[in-house]
Amino acid sequence: MTRSCEMMRVGEMGMSSARAKILIIDDDRKLSEAVAAGGDGAGYEVLTAGSAEEGFFLIHNQHPDLLILDLTLPQRTGLDLLQQLRSEGTDVRVLILTSHNTIDDRVTGLRLGADDYLGKPFSFPELLARIDVQLRRTVPAQTAAMLQVADLCVDAKKRMAMRDGQRLELTVREFDLLLYLVENRGRTVSREMLARDIWHETSRFTPIDNVIDVQVARLRRKIDDPFGVKLLQTVRGLGFTLREPEV
């Protein structure tokens, strides 16, 4: 492992007291506030959302370690949100907390990708115990969140990037773009893939190629221009690739 990644791991050790992050998605504000207060008292950082759409936004911007998900939500159900998350490969742990608590309900929720299921009404000590179990299981995923290409290190969990020991100051979009390229390191990533997976464009007719090119250029100025070895390459007519040049 290169010096920069070693430094990042040292930084992680220094941040070992960082609190696990929980996102509660429930339109019952009083219940959310009560669970959030209890979770905060137990040492967790707790966010709340009142709808599936708000929750989806926070999942992709705050990267919580665990979702506490109600199924009865306005506009879109919790199961719809869960299915979307699993279909796009989002591996955040999900604990369903709902009044829909028949055996069939529980089987459906677990088969659609929930990691645990608890019916309402519930006891807070039991909820807290289930949260603890789920967060213990996230530890291996946190370790695997460190990605590396040459001396470029990206911590997907903490949304940090370093190159040759220098911290890279990236915007949210730039980091999302870099993470996608690192996750697909060695492969060519097309503009269509970036439009779909980073900009979440659902129509291939949306003209955002110029936007993508501008963002890639900005990212290149930060991760490559100050350094001798260039990692981000344009593949003419196809897209972009992040790879260590062959010697």
mmCIF file of C-alpha atoms in Angstrom:
data_model
loop_
_atom_site.group_PDB
_atom_site.id
_atom_site.type_symbol
_atom_site.label_atom_id
_atom_site.label_comp_id
_atom_site.label_asym_id
_atom_site.label_seq_id
_atom_site.Cartn_x
_atom_site.Cartn_y
_atom_site.Cartn_z
ATOM 1 C CA MET A 1 0.000 0.000 0.000
ATOM 2 C CA THR A 2 1.278 3.455 -0.898
ATOM 3 C CA ARG A 3 2.171 6.181 1.537
ATOM 4 C CA SER A 4 -0.997 8.177 0.831
ATOM 5 C CA CYS A 5 -3.264 5.241 1.621
ATOM 6 C CA GLU A 6 -1.330 4.466 4.769
ATOM 7 C CA MET A 7 -1.866 8.080 5.844
ATOM 8 C CA MET A 8 -5.567 7.797 5.144
ATOM 9 C CA ARG A 9 -5.820 4.675 7.278
ATOM 10 C CA VAL A 10 -3.994 6.460 10.060
ATOM 11 C CA GLY A 11 -6.554 9.211 9.653
ATOM 12 C CA GLU A 12 -9.317 6.621 9.951
ATOM 13 C CA MET A 13 -7.823 5.376 13.204
ATOM 14 C CA GLY A 14 -7.886 8.904 14.498
ATOM 15 C CA MET A 15 -11.531 9.145 13.494
ATOM 16 C CA SER A 16 -12.525 5.875 15.168
ATOM 17 C CA SER A 17 -14.818 7.791 17.472
ATOM 18 C CA ALA A 18 -16.918 8.958 14.481
ATOM 19 C CA ARG A 19 -20.520 8.044 15.099
ATOM 20 C CA ALA A 20 -22.401 5.579 12.921
ATOM 21 C CA LYS A 21 -25.075 7.351 10.899
ATOM 22 C CA ILE A 22 -28.719 6.247 10.893
ATOM 23 C CA LEU A 23 -31.449 7.576 8.616
ATOM 24 C CA ILE A 24 -35.070 7.224 9.772
ATOM 25 C CA ILE A 25 -37.617 7.390 6.928
ATOM 26 C CA ASP A 26 -41.068 7.741 8.437
ATOM 27 C CA ASP A 27 -43.826 10.313 7.979
ATOM 28 C CA ASP A 28 -44.789 10.038 11.670
ATOM 29 C CA ARG A 29 -42.775 13.009 12.875
ATOM 30 C CA LYS A 30 -43.318 12.353 16.583
ATOM 31 C CA LEU A 31 -42.131 8.769 16.258
ATOM 32 C CA SER A 32 -39.117 9.835 14.194
ATOM 33 C CA GLU A 33 -38.164 12.481 16.727
ATOM 34 C CA ALA A 34 -38.509 10.008 19.604
ATOM 35 C CA VAL A 35 -36.379 7.372 17.867
ATOM 36 C CA ALA A 36 -33.857 10.025 16.817
ATOM 37 C CA ALA A 37 -33.541 11.272 20.384
ATOM 38 C CA GLY A 38 -33.030 7.725 21.638
ATOM 39 C CA GLY A 39 -30.511 6.965 18.916
ATOM 40 C CA ASP A 40 -28.591 10.153 19.631
ATOM 41 C CA GLY A 41 -28.509 9.244 23.302
ATOM 42 C CA ALA A 42 -27.115 5.838 22.366
ATOM 43 C CA GLY A 43 -24.242 7.486 20.497
ATOM 44 C CA TYR A 44 -25.494 7.468 16.910
ATOM 45 C CA GLU A 45 -25.812 10.334 14.453
ATOM 46 C CA VAL A 46 -29.450 10.295 13.372
ATOM 47 C CA LEU A 47 -31.077 11.896 10.324
ATOM 48 C CA THR A 48 -34.786 11.901 9.529
ATOM 49 C CA ALA A 49 -36.857 12.029 6.345
ATOM 50 C CA GLY A 50 -40.627 12.205 5.951
ATOM 51 C CA SER A 51 -40.939 10.638 2.495
ATOM 52 C CA ALA A 52 -39.275 8.117 0.216
ATOM 53 C CA GLU A 53 -38.041 10.891 -2.082
ATOM 54 C CA GLU A 54 -36.461 12.854 0.751
ATOM 55 C CA GLY A 55 -34.967 9.640 2.069
ATOM 56 C CA PHE A 56 -33.542 8.726 -1.351
ATOM 57 C CA PHE A 57 -31.855 12.119 -1.558
ATOM 58 C CA LEU A 58 -30.300 11.762 1.898
ATOM 59 C CA ILE A 59 -29.151 8.196 1.201
ATOM 60 C CA HIS A 60 -27.104 9.381 -1.757
ATOM 61 C CA ASN A 61 -25.838 12.565 -0.149
ATOM 62 C CA GLN A 62 -25.258 11.527 3.456
ATOM 63 C CA HIS A 63 -24.454 7.828 2.969
ATOM 64 C CA PRO A 64 -25.983 6.509 6.192
ATOM 65 C CA ASP A 65 -24.853 3.198 7.650
ATOM 66 C CA LEU A 66 -28.391 2.045 8.382
ATOM 67 C CA LEU A 67 -31.940 2.897 7.284
ATOM 68 C CA ILE A 68 -34.912 2.542 9.601
ATOM 69 C CA LEU A 69 -37.666 2.385 7.009
ATOM 70 C CA ASP A 70 -41.420 2.647 7.408
ATOM 71 C CA LEU A 71 -43.490 1.051 4.655
ATOM 72 C CA THR A 72 -46.424 3.471 4.685
ATOM 73 C CA LEU A 73 -45.104 6.677 3.207
ATOM 74 C CA PRO A 74 -46.708 9.430 1.111
ATOM 75 C CA GLN A 75 -46.493 9.113 -2.701
ATOM 76 C CA ARG A 76 -44.127 6.131 -2.725
ATOM 77 C CA THR A 77 -44.090 3.198 -0.316
ATOM 78 C CA GLY A 78 -41.096 2.049 1.644
ATOM 79 C CA LEU A 79 -41.077 -1.191 -0.346
ATOM 80 C CA ASP A 80 -40.802 0.803 -3.576
ATOM 81 C CA LEU A 81 -37.805 2.641 -2.167
ATOM 82 C CA LEU A 82 -36.229 -0.599 -0.939
ATOM 83 C CA GLN A 83 -36.621 -2.221 -4.339
ATOM 84 C CA GLN A 84 -35.045 0.788 -6.052
ATOM 85 C CA LEU A 85 -32.079 0.777 -3.688
ATOM 86 C CA ARG A 86 -31.423 -2.916 -4.187
ATOM 87 C CA SER A 87 -31.881 -2.746 -7.964
ATOM 88 C CA GLU A 88 -29.250 -0.005 -8.211
ATOM 89 C CA GLY A 89 -26.871 -1.929 -5.954
ATOM 90 C CA THR A 90 -27.025 0.328 -2.905
ATOM 91 C CA ASP A 91 -25.883 -1.924 -0.079
ATOM 92 C CA VAL A 92 -26.953 0.167 2.918
ATOM 93 C CA ARG A 93 -28.451 -1.955 5.693
ATOM 94 C CA VAL A 94 -32.218 -1.637 6.060
ATOM 95 C CA LEU A 95 -34.328 -2.291 9.125
ATOM 96 C CA ILE A 96 -38.039 -2.102 8.324
ATOM 97 C CA LEU A 97 -40.093 -0.615 11.161
ATOM 98 C CA THR A 98 -43.770 -0.780 10.317
ATOM 99 C CA SER A 99 -47.310 -1.537 11.421
ATOM 100 C CA HIS A 100 -47.562 -4.040 8.530
ATOM 101 C CA ASN A 101 -46.442 -7.021 10.532
ATOM 102 C CA THR A 102 -48.064 -10.202 9.299
ATOM 103 C CA ILE A 103 -45.881 -13.160 8.396
ATOM 104 C CA ASP A 104 -46.492 -12.436 4.719
ATOM 105 C CA ASP A 105 -45.481 -8.786 5.223
ATOM 106 C CA ARG A 106 -42.241 -9.800 6.936
ATOM 107 C CA VAL A 107 -41.392 -12.421 4.324
ATOM 108 C CA THR A 108 -42.018 -9.909 1.530
ATOM 109 C CA GLY A 109 -39.869 -7.219 3.146
ATOM 110 C CA LEU A 110 -36.966 -9.565 3.818
ATOM 111 C CA ARG A 111 -37.107 -11.101 0.355
ATOM 112 C CA LEU A 112 -37.030 -7.638 -1.232
ATOM 113 C CA GLY A 113 -33.764 -6.876 0.516
ATOM 114 C CA ALA A 114 -34.415 -5.749 4.087
ATOM 115 C CA ASP A 115 -31.862 -6.935 6.633
ATOM 116 C CA ASP A 116 -34.273 -6.939 9.574
ATOM 117 C CA TYR A 117 -37.955 -6.361 10.259
ATOM 118 C CA LEU A 118 -39.646 -5.059 13.397
ATOM 119 C CA GLY A 119 -43.359 -4.464 13.843
ATOM 120 C CA LYS A 120 -45.042 -1.492 15.518
ATOM 121 C CA PRO A 121 -45.674 -1.044 18.375
ATOM 122 C CA PHE A 122 -42.160 -1.854 19.486
ATOM 123 C CA SER A 123 -39.932 -1.457 22.524
ATOM 124 C CA PHE A 124 -37.023 0.920 22.152
ATOM 125 C CA PRO A 125 -34.519 -1.442 23.850
ATOM 126 C CA GLU A 126 -35.357 -4.110 21.249
ATOM 127 C CA LEU A 127 -35.022 -1.582 18.411
ATOM 128 C CA LEU A 128 -31.671 -0.424 19.792
ATOM 129 C CA ALA A 129 -30.439 -4.026 20.075
ATOM 130 C CA ARG A 130 -31.402 -4.679 16.452
ATOM 131 C CA ILE A 131 -29.641 -1.455 15.360
ATOM 132 C CA ASP A 132 -26.499 -2.572 17.177
ATOM 133 C CA VAL A 133 -26.566 -5.954 15.436
ATOM 134 C CA GLN A 134 -26.942 -4.411 11.996
ATOM 135 C CA LEU A 135 -24.195 -1.856 12.521
ATOM 136 C CA ARG A 136 -21.785 -4.519 13.764
ATOM 137 C CA ARG A 137 -22.299 -6.277 10.449
ATOM 138 C CA THR A 138 -21.301 -3.176 8.479
ATOM 139 C CA VAL A 139 -17.699 -3.251 9.748
ATOM 140 C CA PRO A 140 -16.303 -5.488 6.954
ATOM 141 C CA ALA A 141 -18.000 -3.253 4.362
ATOM 142 C CA GLN A 142 -16.358 -0.190 5.882
ATOM 143 C CA THR A 143 -12.957 -1.827 5.608
ATOM 144 C CA ALA A 144 -13.644 -2.715 1.973
ATOM 145 C CA ALA A 145 -14.621 0.879 1.223
ATOM 146 C CA MET A 146 -10.965 1.890 0.678
ATOM 147 C CA LEU A 147 -10.233 1.904 -3.045
ATOM 148 C CA GLN A 148 -6.896 2.580 -4.691
ATOM 149 C CA VAL A 149 -5.417 3.282 -8.114
ATOM 150 C CA ALA A 150 -1.659 3.836 -7.984
ATOM 151 C CA ASP A 151 -1.115 6.512 -5.307
ATOM 152 C CA LEU A 152 -4.728 7.718 -5.500
ATOM 153 C CA CYS A 153 -6.772 6.539 -2.514
ATOM 154 C CA VAL A 154 -10.525 6.929 -2.142
ATOM 155 C CA ASP A 155 -12.447 6.218 1.035
ATOM 156 C CA ALA A 156 -16.005 5.655 -0.182
ATOM 157 C CA LYS A 157 -17.379 5.537 3.342
ATOM 158 C CA LYS A 158 -15.911 8.797 4.572
ATOM 159 C CA ARG A 159 -16.009 10.401 1.110
ATOM 160 C CA MET A 160 -12.350 11.354 1.254
ATOM 161 C CA ALA A 161 -9.704 11.182 -1.456
ATOM 162 C CA MET A 162 -5.940 11.583 -1.297
ATOM 163 C CA ARG A 163 -3.142 11.412 -3.806
ATOM 164 C CA ASP A 164 0.526 11.100 -2.909
ATOM 165 C CA GLY A 165 -0.350 12.001 0.663
ATOM 166 C CA GLN A 166 -2.264 15.156 -0.284
ATOM 167 C CA ARG A 167 -5.921 15.549 0.577
ATOM 168 C CA LEU A 168 -8.002 16.340 -2.531
ATOM 169 C CA GLU A 169 -10.702 18.955 -2.083
ATOM 170 C CA LEU A 170 -13.599 17.778 -4.225
ATOM 171 C CA THR A 171 -17.168 18.938 -4.631
ATOM 172 C CA VAL A 172 -19.967 16.438 -4.040
ATOM 173 C CA ARG A 173 -20.373 15.840 -7.791
ATOM 174 C CA GLU A 174 -16.640 15.541 -8.341
ATOM 175 C CA PHE A 175 -16.366 12.956 -5.579
ATOM 176 C CA ASP A 176 -19.312 10.970 -6.957
ATOM 177 C CA LEU A 177 -17.662 11.007 -10.368
ATOM 178 C CA LEU A 178 -14.267 9.990 -8.990
ATOM 179 C CA LEU A 179 -15.773 7.182 -6.907
ATOM 180 C CA TYR A 180 -17.590 5.814 -9.949
ATOM 181 C CA LEU A 181 -14.402 5.884 -12.002
ATOM 182 C CA VAL A 182 -12.399 4.200 -9.234
ATOM 183 C CA GLU A 183 -15.068 1.531 -8.771
ATOM 184 C CA ASN A 184 -14.780 0.878 -12.512
ATOM 185 C CA ARG A 185 -10.998 1.269 -12.623
ATOM 186 C CA GLY A 186 -9.362 -0.253 -15.650
ATOM 187 C CA ARG A 187 -12.615 -0.164 -17.635
ATOM 188 C CA THR A 188 -13.898 2.394 -20.107
ATOM 189 C CA VAL A 189 -16.841 4.347 -18.737
ATOM 190 C CA SER A 190 -19.082 5.885 -21.381
ATOM 191 C CA ARG A 191 -20.867 9.237 -21.144
ATOM 192 C CA GLU A 192 -24.143 7.310 -21.256
ATOM 193 C CA MET A 193 -23.113 5.380 -18.141
ATOM 194 C CA LEU A 194 -22.171 8.590 -16.353
ATOM 195 C CA ALA A 195 -25.434 10.282 -17.368
ATOM 196 C CA ARG A 196 -27.405 7.324 -16.046
ATOM 197 C CA ASP A 197 -25.467 6.493 -12.868
ATOM 198 C CA ILE A 198 -24.093 9.865 -11.722
ATOM 199 C CA TRP A 199 -26.573 12.391 -13.117
ATOM 200 C CA HIS A 200 -29.484 9.917 -12.865
ATOM 201 C CA GLU A 201 -30.803 10.922 -16.260
ATOM 202 C CA THR A 202 -33.512 8.550 -17.424
ATOM 203 C CA SER A 203 -33.652 9.737 -21.026
ATOM 204 C CA ARG A 204 -30.783 9.173 -23.419
ATOM 205 C CA PHE A 205 -31.908 12.273 -25.298
ATOM 206 C CA THR A 206 -30.978 14.608 -22.435
ATOM 207 C CA PRO A 207 -28.071 16.688 -23.788
ATOM 208 C CA ILE A 208 -25.639 16.664 -20.865
ATOM 209 C CA ASP A 209 -22.465 15.524 -22.636
ATOM 210 C CA ASN A 210 -21.005 19.008 -22.281
ATOM 211 C CA VAL A 211 -21.812 19.018 -18.569
ATOM 212 C CA ILE A 212 -20.057 15.671 -18.168
ATOM 213 C CA ASP A 213 -17.008 16.876 -20.109
ATOM 214 C CA VAL A 214 -16.754 19.999 -17.939
ATOM 215 C CA GLN A 215 -16.967 17.956 -14.730
ATOM 216 C CA VAL A 216 -14.377 15.471 -15.965
ATOM 217 C CA ALA A 217 -12.053 18.347 -16.862
ATOM 218 C CA ARG A 218 -12.458 19.865 -13.386
ATOM 219 C CA LEU A 219 -11.800 16.505 -11.764
ATOM 220 C CA ARG A 220 -8.718 15.982 -13.932
ATOM 221 C CA ARG A 221 -7.304 19.344 -12.831
ATOM 222 C CA LYS A 222 -7.504 18.216 -9.216
ATOM 223 C CA ILE A 223 -6.463 14.573 -9.347
ATOM 224 C CA ASP A 224 -3.952 14.630 -12.227
ATOM 225 C CA ASP A 225 -2.605 18.074 -13.152
ATOM 226 C CA PRO A 226 -0.465 18.550 -10.005
ATOM 227 C CA PHE A 227 1.083 15.083 -10.379
ATOM 228 C CA GLY A 228 3.560 13.566 -12.801
ATOM 229 C CA VAL A 229 1.659 10.364 -13.554
ATOM 230 C CA LYS A 230 -1.734 10.877 -15.211
ATOM 231 C CA LEU A 231 -4.455 8.410 -14.244
ATOM 232 C CA LEU A 232 -7.630 9.784 -15.843
ATOM 233 C CA GLN A 233 -7.587 9.181 -19.575
ATOM 234 C CA THR A 234 -10.032 10.027 -22.360
ATOM 235 C CA VAL A 235 -10.825 7.105 -24.627
ATOM 236 C CA ARG A 236 -11.666 8.782 -27.903
ATOM 237 C CA GLY A 237 -15.193 8.054 -29.073
ATOM 238 C CA LEU A 238 -15.920 5.843 -26.077
ATOM 239 C CA GLY A 239 -15.583 7.709 -22.801
ATOM 240 C CA PHE A 240 -13.102 7.758 -19.931
ATOM 241 C CA THR A 241 -11.001 5.365 -17.942
ATOM 242 C CA LEU A 242 -9.075 5.615 -14.705
ATOM 243 C CA ARG A 243 -6.034 3.382 -14.715
ATOM 244 C CA GLU A 244 -2.377 3.294 -13.819
ATOM 245 C CA PRO A 245 -0.338 3.737 -17.010
ATOM 246 C CA GLU A 246 1.588 0.666 -18.100
ATOM 247 C CA VAL A 247 5.322 0.944 -17.617
#
